[in-house]
JSON list of C-alpha atoms in Angstrom, two decimals:
[
{"chain": "A", "resi": 988, "resn": "HIS", "atom": "CA", "xyz": [-24.42, -41.75, -125.44]},
{"chain": "A", "resi": 989, "resn": "LEU", "atom": "CA", "xyz": [-20.72, -40.65, -124.40]},
{"chain": "A", "resi": 990, "resn": "GLY", "atom": "CA", "xyz": [-19.63, -41.61, -128.25]},
{"chain": "A", "resi": 991, "resn": "SER", "atom": "CA", "xyz": [-23.01, -39.85, -129.70]},
{"chain": "A", "resi": 992, "resn": "TYR", "atom": "CA", "xyz": [-22.39, -36.79, -127.63]},
{"chain": "A", "resi": 993, "resn": "THR", "atom": "CA", "xyz": [-18.37, -36.55, -128.70]},
{"chain": "A", "resi": 994, "resn": "ALA", "atom": "CA", "xyz": [-19.22, -37.08, -132.00]},
{"chain": "A", "resi": 995, "resn": "LYS", "atom": "CA", "xyz": [-21.81, -34.37, -132.08]},
{"chain": "A", "resi": 996, "resn": "LEU", "atom": "CA", "xyz": [-19.32, -32.22, -130.45]},
{"chain": "A", "resi": 997, "resn": "GLY", "atom": "CA", "xyz": [-16.90, -32.68, -133.26]},
{"chain": "A", "resi": 998, "resn": "ASP", "atom": "CA", "xyz": [-14.79, -35.41, -132.94]},
{"chain": "A", "resi": 999, "resn": "ILE", "atom": "CA", "xyz": [-16.43, -38.10, -135.05]},
{"chain": "A", "resi": 1000, "resn": "SER", "atom": "CA", "xyz": [-13.55, -40.59, -134.86]},
{"chain": "A", "resi": 1001, "resn": "GLU", "atom": "CA", "xyz": [-13.42, -40.63, -130.83]},
{"chain": "A", "resi": 1002, "resn": "GLY", "atom": "CA", "xyz": [-17.03, -40.91, -130.88]},
{"chain": "A", "resi": 1003, "resn": "TYR", "atom": "CA", "xyz": [-16.80, -43.46, -132.91]},
{"chain": "A", "resi": 1004, "resn": "HIS", "atom": "CA", "xyz": [-14.19, -45.30, -130.76]},
{"chain": "A", "resi": 1005, "resn": "TYR", "atom": "CA", "xyz": [-16.55, -45.09, -127.75]},
{"chain": "A", "resi": 1006, "resn": "VAL", "atom": "CA", "xyz": [-19.76, -46.37, -129.75]},
{"chain": "A", "resi": 1007, "resn": "LYS", "atom": "CA", "xyz": [-17.71, -49.35, -130.93]},
{"chain": "A", "resi": 1008, "resn": "LEU", "atom": "CA", "xyz": [-16.61, -50.16, -127.55]},
{"chain": "A", "resi": 1009, "resn": "ALA", "atom": "CA", "xyz": [-20.09, -50.27, -126.20]},
{"chain": "A", "resi": 1010, "resn": "ARG", "atom": "CA", "xyz": [-21.36, -52.72, -129.02]},
{"chain": "A", "resi": 1011, "resn": "SER", "atom": "CA", "xyz": [-18.36, -54.78, -128.28]},
{"chain": "A", "resi": 1012, "resn": "LEU", "atom": "CA", "xyz": [-19.46, -54.42, -124.39]},
{"chain": "A", "resi": 1013, "resn": "VAL", "atom": "CA", "xyz": [-22.62, -55.62, -125.26]},
{"chain": "A", "resi": 1014, "resn": "ASP", "atom": "CA", "xyz": [-21.95, -58.31, -127.70]},
{"chain": "A", "resi": 1015, "resn": "LYS", "atom": "CA", "xyz": [-19.45, -59.76, -124.71]},
{"chain": "A", "resi": 1016, "resn": "VAL", "atom": "CA", "xyz": [-21.83, -59.57, -121.93]},
{"chain": "A", "resi": 1017, "resn": "GLY", "atom": "CA", "xyz": [-24.64, -60.68, -124.03]},
{"chain": "A", "resi": 1018, "resn": "SER", "atom": "CA", "xyz": [-26.92, -58.01, -122.50]},
{"chain": "A", "resi": 1019, "resn": "ARG", "atom": "CA", "xyz": [-29.88, -58.45, -125.05]},
{"chain": "A", "resi": 1020, "resn": "GLU", "atom": "CA", "xyz": [-31.79, -56.38, -122.71]},
{"chain": "A", "resi": 1021, "resn": "SER", "atom": "CA", "xyz": [-29.67, -53.29, -123.87]},
{"chain": "A", "resi": 1022, "resn": "ALA", "atom": "CA", "xyz": [-28.69, -54.28, -127.20]},
{"chain": "A", "resi": 1023, "resn": "GLY", "atom": "CA", "xyz": [-31.44, -52.43, -128.91]},
{"chain": "A", "resi": 1024, "resn": "GLY", "atom": "CA", "xyz": [-30.73, -48.82, -127.17]},
{"chain": "A", "resi": 1025, "resn": "VAL", "atom": "CA", "xyz": [-26.88, -49.29, -128.03]},
{"chain": "A", "resi": 1026, "resn": "ILE", "atom": "CA", "xyz": [-27.31, -49.87, -131.33]},
{"chain": "A", "resi": 1027, "resn": "CYS", "atom": "CA", "xyz": [-29.64, -47.46, -132.19]},
{"chain": "A", "resi": 1028, "resn": "ILE", "atom": "CA", "xyz": [-27.44, -44.84, -130.71]},
{"chain": "A", "resi": 1029, "resn": "ALA", "atom": "CA", "xyz": [-24.32, -46.01, -132.19]},
{"chain": "A", "resi": 1030, "resn": "SER", "atom": "CA", "xyz": [-25.72, -46.42, -135.45]},
{"chain": "A", "resi": 1031, "resn": "PRO", "atom": "CA", "xyz": [-25.86, -42.68, -136.68]},
{"chain": "A", "resi": 1032, "resn": "VAL", "atom": "CA", "xyz": [-22.06, -42.49, -135.36]},
{"chain": "A", "resi": 1033, "resn": "ARG", "atom": "CA", "xyz": [-20.90, -45.48, -137.17]},
{"chain": "A", "resi": 1034, "resn": "SER", "atom": "CA", "xyz": [-22.30, -44.02, -140.23]},
{"chain": "A", "resi": 1035, "resn": "TYR", "atom": "CA", "xyz": [-20.01, -41.38, -140.47]},
{"chain": "A", "resi": 1036, "resn": "VAL", "atom": "CA", "xyz": [-17.65, -44.06, -141.16]},
{"chain": "A", "resi": 1037, "resn": "GLU", "atom": "CA", "xyz": [-19.07, -46.84, -142.48]},
{"chain": "A", "resi": 1038, "resn": "PRO", "atom": "CA", "xyz": [-21.33, -47.66, -145.28]},
{"chain": "A", "resi": 1039, "resn": "LEU", "atom": "CA", "xyz": [-24.66, -46.41, -145.10]},
{"chain": "A", "resi": 1040, "resn": "GLN", "atom": "CA", "xyz": [-25.98, -49.76, -146.56]},
{"chain": "A", "resi": 1041, "resn": "ALA", "atom": "CA", "xyz": [-24.30, -51.64, -143.42]},
{"chain": "A", "resi": 1042, "resn": "THR", "atom": "CA", "xyz": [-25.83, -49.31, -140.71]},
{"chain": "A", "resi": 1043, "resn": "PHE", "atom": "CA", "xyz": [-29.27, -50.20, -142.00]},
{"chain": "A", "resi": 1044, "resn": "GLU", "atom": "CA", "xyz": [-28.35, -53.81, -141.29]},
{"chain": "A", "resi": 1045, "resn": "TYR", "atom": "CA", "xyz": [-27.41, -52.66, -137.74]},
{"chain": "A", "resi": 1046, "resn": "HIS", "atom": "CA", "xyz": [-30.53, -51.15, -137.27]},
{"chain": "A", "resi": 1047, "resn": "ASN", "atom": "CA", "xyz": [-32.32, -54.27, -138.53]},
{"chain": "A", "resi": 1048, "resn": "GLU", "atom": "CA", "xyz": [-30.50, -55.63, -135.38]},
{"chain": "A", "resi": 1049, "resn": "GLY", "atom": "CA", "xyz": [-31.34, -53.44, -133.28]},
{"chain": "A", "resi": 1050, "resn": "TYR", "atom": "CA", "xyz": [-34.63, -54.03, -133.71]},
{"chain": "A", "resi": 1051, "resn": "ALA", "atom": "CA", "xyz": [-34.69, -57.45, -133.58]},
{"chain": "A", "resi": 1052, "resn": "ALA", "atom": "CA", "xyz": [-32.81, -57.27, -130.26]},
{"chain": "A", "resi": 1053, "resn": "ALA", "atom": "CA", "xyz": [-35.06, -54.89, -128.85]},
{"chain": "A", "resi": 1054, "resn": "MET", "atom": "CA", "xyz": [-38.37, -56.86, -129.65]},
{"chain": "A", "resi": 1055, "resn": "GLU", "atom": "CA", "xyz": [-36.81, -59.82, -128.39]},
{"chain": "A", "resi": 1056, "resn": "SER", "atom": "CA", "xyz": [-36.31, -58.02, -125.02]},
{"chain": "A", "resi": 1057, "resn": "GLY", "atom": "CA", "xyz": [-39.60, -56.30, -125.18]},
{"chain": "A", "resi": 1058, "resn": "ASP", "atom": "CA", "xyz": [-38.60, -52.93, -125.64]},
{"chain": "A", "resi": 1059, "resn": "ILE", "atom": "CA", "xyz": [-41.15, -51.36, -127.77]},
{"chain": "A", "resi": 1060, "resn": "LEU", "atom": "CA", "xyz": [-39.48, -47.90, -127.74]},
{"chain": "A", "resi": 1061, "resn": "GLN", "atom": "CA", "xyz": [-36.17, -48.85, -129.05]},
{"chain": "A", "resi": 1062, "resn": "ALA", "atom": "CA", "xyz": [-37.48, -51.17, -131.22]},
{"chain": "A", "resi": 1063, "resn": "ALA", "atom": "CA", "xyz": [-39.48, -48.56, -132.88]},
{"chain": "A", "resi": 1064, "resn": "LEU", "atom": "CA", "xyz": [-36.58, -45.89, -132.93]},
{"chain": "A", "resi": 1065, "resn": "ASN", "atom": "CA", "xyz": [-34.28, -48.07, -134.60]},
{"chain": "A", "resi": 1066, "resn": "ILE", "atom": "CA", "xyz": [-36.25, -48.68, -137.85]},
{"chain": "A", "resi": 1067, "resn": "LEU", "atom": "CA", "xyz": [-37.41, -44.54, -137.34]},
{"chain": "A", "resi": 1068, "resn": "VAL", "atom": "CA", "xyz": [-33.85, -43.93, -137.42]},
{"chain": "A", "resi": 1069, "resn": "ARG", "atom": "CA", "xyz": [-33.04, -46.19, -140.22]},
{"chain": "A", "resi": 1070, "resn": "ASP", "atom": "CA", "xyz": [-36.43, -45.48, -142.62]},
{"chain": "A", "resi": 1071, "resn": "GLY", "atom": "CA", "xyz": [-35.39, -41.93, -142.38]},
{"chain": "A", "resi": 1072, "resn": "VAL", "atom": "CA", "xyz": [-31.90, -42.38, -143.78]},
{"chain": "A", "resi": 1073, "resn": "PHE", "atom": "CA", "xyz": [-33.35, -44.29, -146.78]},
{"chain": "A", "resi": 1074, "resn": "LEU", "atom": "CA", "xyz": [-34.51, -41.09, -148.52]},
{"chain": "A", "resi": 1075, "resn": "PHE", "atom": "CA", "xyz": [-30.49, -39.52, -148.64]},
{"chain": "A", "resi": 1076, "resn": "ALA", "atom": "CA", "xyz": [-29.21, -42.69, -149.15]},
{"chain": "A", "resi": 1077, "resn": "GLY", "atom": "CA", "xyz": [-30.47, -43.34, -153.01]},
{"chain": "A", "resi": 1078, "resn": "VAL", "atom": "CA", "xyz": [-32.62, -46.39, -152.01]},
{"chain": "A", "resi": 1079, "resn": "ASN", "atom": "CA", "xyz": [-35.47, -47.16, -154.46]},
{"chain": "A", "resi": 1080, "resn": "LEU", "atom": "CA", "xyz": [-38.10, -45.17, -153.63]},
{"chain": "A", "resi": 1081, "resn": "GLN", "atom": "CA", "xyz": [-41.05, -47.57, -153.91]},
{"chain": "A", "resi": 1082, "resn": "THR", "atom": "CA", "xyz": [-38.93, -49.63, -151.69]},
{"chain": "A", "resi": 1083, "resn": "THR", "atom": "CA", "xyz": [-38.17, -46.97, -149.21]},
{"chain": "A", "resi": 1084, "resn": "GLN", "atom": "CA", "xyz": [-42.11, -46.34, -149.51]},
{"chain": "A", "resi": 1085, "resn": "GLU", "atom": "CA", "xyz": [-43.18, -50.13, -148.45]},
{"chain": "A", "resi": 1086, "resn": "LYS", "atom": "CA", "xyz": [-40.42, -49.59, -145.54]},
{"chain": "A", "resi": 1087, "resn": "ILE", "atom": "CA", "xyz": [-42.45, -46.86, -144.12]},
{"chain": "A", "resi": 1088, "resn": "ALA", "atom": "CA", "xyz": [-45.99, -48.48, -144.31]},
{"chain": "A", "resi": 1089, "resn": "GLU", "atom": "CA", "xyz": [-44.56, -51.30, -142.40]},
{"chain": "A", "resi": 1090, "resn": "THR", "atom": "CA", "xyz": [-43.19, -48.82, -139.47]},
{"chain": "A", "resi": 1091, "resn": "ALA", "atom": "CA", "xyz": [-46.52, -46.94, -139.84]},
{"chain": "A", "resi": 1092, "resn": "ASN", "atom": "CA", "xyz": [-48.87, -49.94, -139.01]},
{"chain": "A", "resi": 1093, "resn": "PHE", "atom": "CA", "xyz": [-46.15, -51.12, -136.28]},
{"chain": "A", "resi": 1094, "resn": "MET", "atom": "CA", "xyz": [-46.62, -47.76, -134.74]},
{"chain": "A", "resi": 1095, "resn": "TYR", "atom": "CA", "xyz": [-50.20, -47.40, -135.29]},
{"chain": "A", "resi": 1096, "resn": "GLU", "atom": "CA", "xyz": [-50.82, -51.09, -133.34]},
{"chain": "A", "resi": 1097, "resn": "ARG", "atom": "CA", "xyz": [-48.82, -49.46, -130.45]},
{"chain": "A", "resi": 1098, "resn": "LYS", "atom": "CA", "xyz": [-50.44, -46.30, -130.46]},
{"chain": "A", "resi": 1099, "resn": "MET", "atom": "CA", "xyz": [-47.11, -44.71, -130.54]},
{"chain": "A", "resi": 1100, "resn": "MET", "atom": "CA", "xyz": [-48.09, -41.10, -131.67]},
{"chain": "A", "resi": 1101, "resn": "ILE", "atom": "CA", "xyz": [-45.04, -38.92, -131.56]},
{"chain": "A", "resi": 1102, "resn": "SER", "atom": "CA", "xyz": [-43.02, -41.42, -133.60]},
{"chain": "A", "resi": 1103, "resn": "MET", "atom": "CA", "xyz": [-46.09, -42.26, -135.85]},
{"chain": "A", "resi": 1104, "resn": "ILE", "atom": "CA", "xyz": [-46.10, -38.57, -136.94]},
{"chain": "A", "resi": 1105, "resn": "VAL", "atom": "CA", "xyz": [-42.37, -38.44, -137.38]},
{"chain": "A", "resi": 1106, "resn": "ASN", "atom": "CA", "xyz": [-43.09, -41.45, -139.77]},
{"chain": "A", "resi": 1107, "resn": "LYS", "atom": "CA", "xyz": [-45.68, -39.49, -141.65]},
{"chain": "A", "resi": 1108, "resn": "CYS", "atom": "CA", "xyz": [-43.87, -36.73, -142.46]},
{"chain": "A", "resi": 1109, "resn": "LEU", "atom": "CA", "xyz": [-41.29, -39.12, -144.16]},
{"chain": "A", "resi": 1110, "resn": "GLN", "atom": "CA", "xyz": [-44.19, -40.88, -145.78]},
{"chain": "A", "resi": 1111, "resn": "GLN", "atom": "CA", "xyz": [-45.59, -37.72, -147.15]},
{"chain": "A", "resi": 1112, "resn": "SER", "atom": "CA", "xyz": [-42.57, -36.44, -148.88]},
{"chain": "A", "resi": 1113, "resn": "VAL", "atom": "CA", "xyz": [-41.73, -40.42, -150.44]},
{"chain": "A", "resi": 1114, "resn": "LEU", "atom": "CA", "xyz": [-45.23, -40.51, -151.54]},
{"chain": "A", "resi": 1115, "resn": "LYS", "atom": "CA", "xyz": [-45.11, -36.94, -153.40]},
{"chain": "A", "resi": 1116, "resn": "LEU", "atom": "CA", "xyz": [-41.48, -37.92, -155.46]},
{"chain": "A", "resi": 1117, "resn": "ILE", "atom": "CA", "xyz": [-43.04, -41.38, -156.60]},
{"chain": "A", "resi": 1118, "resn": "GLY", "atom": "CA", "xyz": [-46.07, -39.25, -157.85]},
{"chain": "A", "resi": 1119, "resn": "THR", "atom": "CA", "xyz": [-48.46, -42.04, -156.67]},
{"chain": "A", "resi": 1120, "resn": "ASP", "atom": "CA", "xyz": [-51.96, -41.68, -156.98]},
{"chain": "A", "resi": 1121, "resn": "GLU", "atom": "CA", "xyz": [-52.16, -42.35, -153.19]},
{"chain": "A", "resi": 1122, "resn": "LYS", "atom": "CA", "xyz": [-52.88, -39.27, -151.23]},
{"chain": "A", "resi": 1123, "resn": "PRO", "atom": "CA", "xyz": [-50.61, -38.64, -148.25]},
{"chain": "A", "resi": 1124, "resn": "GLN", "atom": "CA", "xyz": [-53.08, -38.96, -144.93]},
{"chain": "A", "resi": 1125, "resn": "ASP", "atom": "CA", "xyz": [-53.87, -35.78, -143.61]},
{"chain": "A", "resi": 1126, "resn": "PHE", "atom": "CA", "xyz": [-53.09, -34.94, -139.64]},
{"chain": "A", "resi": 1127, "resn": "SER", "atom": "CA", "xyz": [-55.44, -35.82, -137.16]},
{"chain": "A", "resi": 1128, "resn": "ALA", "atom": "CA", "xyz": [-56.56, -33.02, -134.75]},
{"chain": "A", "resi": 1129, "resn": "GLU", "atom": "CA", "xyz": [-54.89, -35.03, -131.97]},
{"chain": "A", "resi": 1130, "resn": "GLU", "atom": "CA", "xyz": [-51.47, -34.99, -134.51]},
{"chain": "A", "resi": 1131, "resn": "VAL", "atom": "CA", "xyz": [-51.99, -31.42, -134.90]},
{"chain": "A", "resi": 1132, "resn": "SER", "atom": "CA", "xyz": [-52.20, -30.77, -131.24]},
{"chain": "A", "resi": 1133, "resn": "ILE", "atom": "CA", "xyz": [-48.59, -32.63, -130.76]},
{"chain": "A", "resi": 1134, "resn": "LEU", "atom": "CA", "xyz": [-47.40, -30.41, -133.42]},
{"chain": "A", "resi": 1135, "resn": "ALA", "atom": "CA", "xyz": [-47.94, -27.61, -132.12]},
{"chain": "A", "resi": 1136, "resn": "ARG", "atom": "CA", "xyz": [-46.25, -28.63, -128.56]},
{"chain": "A", "resi": 1137, "resn": "ASN", "atom": "CA", "xyz": [-43.23, -31.43, -129.48]},
{"chain": "A", "resi": 1138, "resn": "ASN", "atom": "CA", "xyz": [-40.11, -29.59, -130.71]},
{"chain": "A", "resi": 1139, "resn": "SER", "atom": "CA", "xyz": [-38.51, -32.74, -132.60]},
{"chain": "A", "resi": 1140, "resn": "VAL", "atom": "CA", "xyz": [-41.99, -33.29, -134.45]},
{"chain": "A", "resi": 1141, "resn": "VAL", "atom": "CA", "xyz": [-41.91, -29.72, -135.42]},
{"chain": "A", "resi": 1142, "resn": "ARG", "atom": "CA", "xyz": [-38.56, -30.03, -136.88]},
{"chain": "A", "resi": 1143, "resn": "SER", "atom": "CA", "xyz": [-39.38, -32.79, -138.90]},
{"chain": "A", "resi": 1144, "resn": "TYR", "atom": "CA", "xyz": [-42.25, -31.72, -140.19]},
{"chain": "A", "resi": 1145, "resn": "ASN", "atom": "CA", "xyz": [-41.22, -28.35, -141.14]},
{"chain": "A", "resi": 1146, "resn": "PHE", "atom": "CA", "xyz": [-37.82, -29.84, -142.72]},
{"chain": "A", "resi": 1147, "resn": "HIS", "atom": "CA", "xyz": [-39.87, -32.12, -145.01]},
{"chain": "A", "resi": 1148, "resn": "LYS", "atom": "CA", "xyz": [-42.26, -29.05, -145.89]},
{"chain": "A", "resi": 1149, "resn": "ALA", "atom": "CA", "xyz": [-39.06, -27.00, -146.84]},
{"chain": "A", "resi": 1150, "resn": "TYR", "atom": "CA", "xyz": [-37.53, -29.93, -148.61]},
{"chain": "A", "resi": 1151, "resn": "MET", "atom": "CA", "xyz": [-40.46, -30.93, -150.86]},
{"chain": "A", "resi": 1152, "resn": "SER", "atom": "CA", "xyz": [-41.11, -27.35, -151.28]},
{"chain": "A", "resi": 1153, "resn": "PHE", "atom": "CA", "xyz": [-37.61, -26.94, -152.13]},
{"chain": "A", "resi": 1154, "resn": "MET", "atom": "CA", "xyz": [-38.24, -30.19, -154.72]},
{"chain": "A", "resi": 1155, "resn": "PHE", "atom": "CA", "xyz": [-40.73, -28.70, -156.59]},
{"chain": "A", "resi": 1156, "resn": "ARG", "atom": "CA", "xyz": [-39.14, -25.21, -156.52]},
{"chain": "A", "resi": 1157, "resn": "LEU", "atom": "CA", "xyz": [-42.01, -23.54, -154.60]},
{"chain": "A", "resi": 1158, "resn": "HIS", "atom": "CA", "xyz": [-40.28, -20.13, -153.57]},
{"chain": "A", "resi": 1159, "resn": "ASP", "atom": "CA", "xyz": [-42.66, -18.88, -150.89]},
{"chain": "A", "resi": 1160, "resn": "ASP", "atom": "CA", "xyz": [-42.85, -22.08, -149.49]},
{"chain": "A", "resi": 1161, "resn": "SER", "atom": "CA", "xyz": [-39.23, -22.84, -149.28]},
{"chain": "A", "resi": 1162, "resn": "LYS", "atom": "CA", "xyz": [-38.57, -19.74, -147.48]},
{"chain": "A", "resi": 1163, "resn": "HIS", "atom": "CA", "xyz": [-41.31, -20.02, -144.85]},
{"chain": "A", "resi": 1164, "resn": "TYR", "atom": "CA", "xyz": [-40.63, -23.29, -143.77]},
{"chain": "A", "resi": 1165, "resn": "THR", "atom": "CA", "xyz": [-36.75, -23.05, -143.69]},
{"chain": "A", "resi": 1166, "resn": "GLU", "atom": "CA", "xyz": [-37.28, -20.18, -141.46]},
{"chain": "A", "resi": 1167, "resn": "LYS", "atom": "CA", "xyz": [-39.70, -22.33, -139.43]},
{"chain": "A", "resi": 1168, "resn": "TYR", "atom": "CA", "xyz": [-37.20, -25.11, -139.30]},
{"chain": "A", "resi": 1169, "resn": "LEU", "atom": "CA", "xyz": [-34.48, -22.83, -138.15]},
{"chain": "A", "resi": 1170, "resn": "ASP", "atom": "CA", "xyz": [-36.27, -21.32, -135.32]},
{"chain": "A", "resi": 1171, "resn": "CYS", "atom": "CA", "xyz": [-36.46, -24.78, -133.61]},
{"chain": "A", "resi": 1172, "resn": "ILE", "atom": "CA", "xyz": [-33.33, -26.67, -134.16]},
{"chain": "A", "resi": 1173, "resn": "ASP", "atom": "CA", "xyz": [-31.06, -25.46, -131.07]},
{"chain": "A", "resi": 1174, "resn": "ASN", "atom": "CA", "xyz": [-33.91, -27.66, -128.75]},
{"chain": "A", "resi": 1175, "resn": "THR", "atom": "CA", "xyz": [-34.10, -31.00, -130.11]},
{"chain": "A", "resi": 1176, "resn": "TRP", "atom": "CA", "xyz": [-31.96, -34.51, -129.48]},
{"chain": "A", "resi": 1177, "resn": "ALA", "atom": "CA", "xyz": [-28.63, -33.67, -128.01]},
{"chain": "A", "resi": 1178, "resn": "ASN", "atom": "CA", "xyz": [-27.46, -37.65, -129.43]},
{"chain": "A", "resi": 1179, "resn": "LEU", "atom": "CA", "xyz": [-25.78, -37.34, -132.97]},
{"chain": "A", "resi": 1180, "resn": "ILE", "atom": "CA", "xyz": [-28.79, -38.04, -135.32]},
{"chain": "A", "resi": 1181, "resn": "LEU", "atom": "CA", "xyz": [-27.68, -38.62, -138.93]},
{"chain": "A", "resi": 1182, "resn": "GLN", "atom": "CA", "xyz": [-30.90, -37.25, -140.63]},
{"chain": "A", "resi": 1183, "resn": "HIS", "atom": "CA", "xyz": [-29.66, -34.01, -138.82]},
{"chain": "A", "resi": 1184, "resn": "ALA", "atom": "CA", "xyz": [-26.92, -33.74, -141.20]},
{"chain": "A", "resi": 1185, "resn": "PHE", "atom": "CA", "xyz": [-28.92, -34.20, -144.34]},
{"chain": "A", "resi": 1186, "resn": "GLN", "atom": "CA", "xyz": [-31.09, -32.01, -142.86]},
{"chain": "A", "resi": 1187, "resn": "ALA", "atom": "CA", "xyz": [-28.27, -29.37, -142.52]},
{"chain": "A", "resi": 1188, "resn": "PHE", "atom": "CA", "xyz": [-27.22, -29.90, -145.81]},
{"chain": "A", "resi": 1189, "resn": "TYR", "atom": "CA", "xyz": [-30.70, -29.27, -147.77]},
{"chain": "A", "resi": 1190, "resn": "THR", "atom": "CA", "xyz": [-31.37, -26.25, -145.47]},
{"chain": "A", "resi": 1191, "resn": "GLY", "atom": "CA", "xyz": [-28.51, -24.68, -146.31]},
{"chain": "A", "resi": 1192, "resn": "LEU", "atom": "CA", "xyz": [-28.55, -25.58, -149.80]},
{"chain": "A", "resi": 1193, "resn": "ILE", "atom": "CA", "xyz": [-32.27, -24.61, -149.98]},
{"chain": "A", "resi": 1194, "resn": "SER", "atom": "CA", "xyz": [-31.21, -21.04, -148.24]},
{"chain": "A", "resi": 1195, "resn": "PHE", "atom": "CA", "xyz": [-28.69, -20.34, -150.59]},
{"chain": "A", "resi": 1196, "resn": "TRP", "atom": "CA", "xyz": [-31.26, -20.90, -153.77]},
{"chain": "A", "resi": 1197, "resn": "VAL", "atom": "CA", "xyz": [-34.06, -18.89, -152.02]},
{"chain": "A", "resi": 1198, "resn": "ALA", "atom": "CA", "xyz": [-31.66, -15.96, -151.40]},
{"chain": "A", "resi": 1199, "resn": "ARG", "atom": "CA", "xyz": [-30.54, -16.15, -155.35]},
{"chain": "A", "resi": 1200, "resn": "LYS", "atom": "CA", "xyz": [-34.22, -16.26, -156.39]},
{"chain": "A", "resi": 1201, "resn": "SER", "atom": "CA", "xyz": [-34.78, -13.12, -153.72]},
{"chain": "A", "resi": 1202, "resn": "ARG", "atom": "CA", "xyz": [-32.43, -10.66, -155.58]}
]
């Protein structure tokens, strides 16, 4: 966590040093019980320095380690974070959709509601980009209730709504959901999450486009 916090505060090099140290200690001690969590937190920092494709494999390893130790939460977080990067890393959309569907089944079977909603936000975006006849599943009443309460979920939901509105050049929706996204970004994860960098880039781009179109 220290490496993640340090990197988020702006010192990527120092954060990278700490997360590599944490990973080497896990390997040296052979502590598989904590490996899933360490890999999940460390990999987004490493993705600022190493190729994104390498960090996909780190998260796969983190998932496997967490499952081996029975840590379902860290297993879910590893594949959820991994899938969230696929969309912006040039991974084939059909491949991305297949991975997201696998993740959705994993979370559904274990009733991991919050992770399911974040995954569904991503899945809806990918299905629309593919242009498939498959319709994104609507949110259930329970999911809508969580959307109203959980700030991290609200952040993901509003970002994907803004992003897809921008991709299809829907000016009013782009403006609306970007404003809602910006209202909730100060009270989410303290750790460095790579998706947040993509979100910052695209919300900046969307805001610029909306401002130009609003003149």
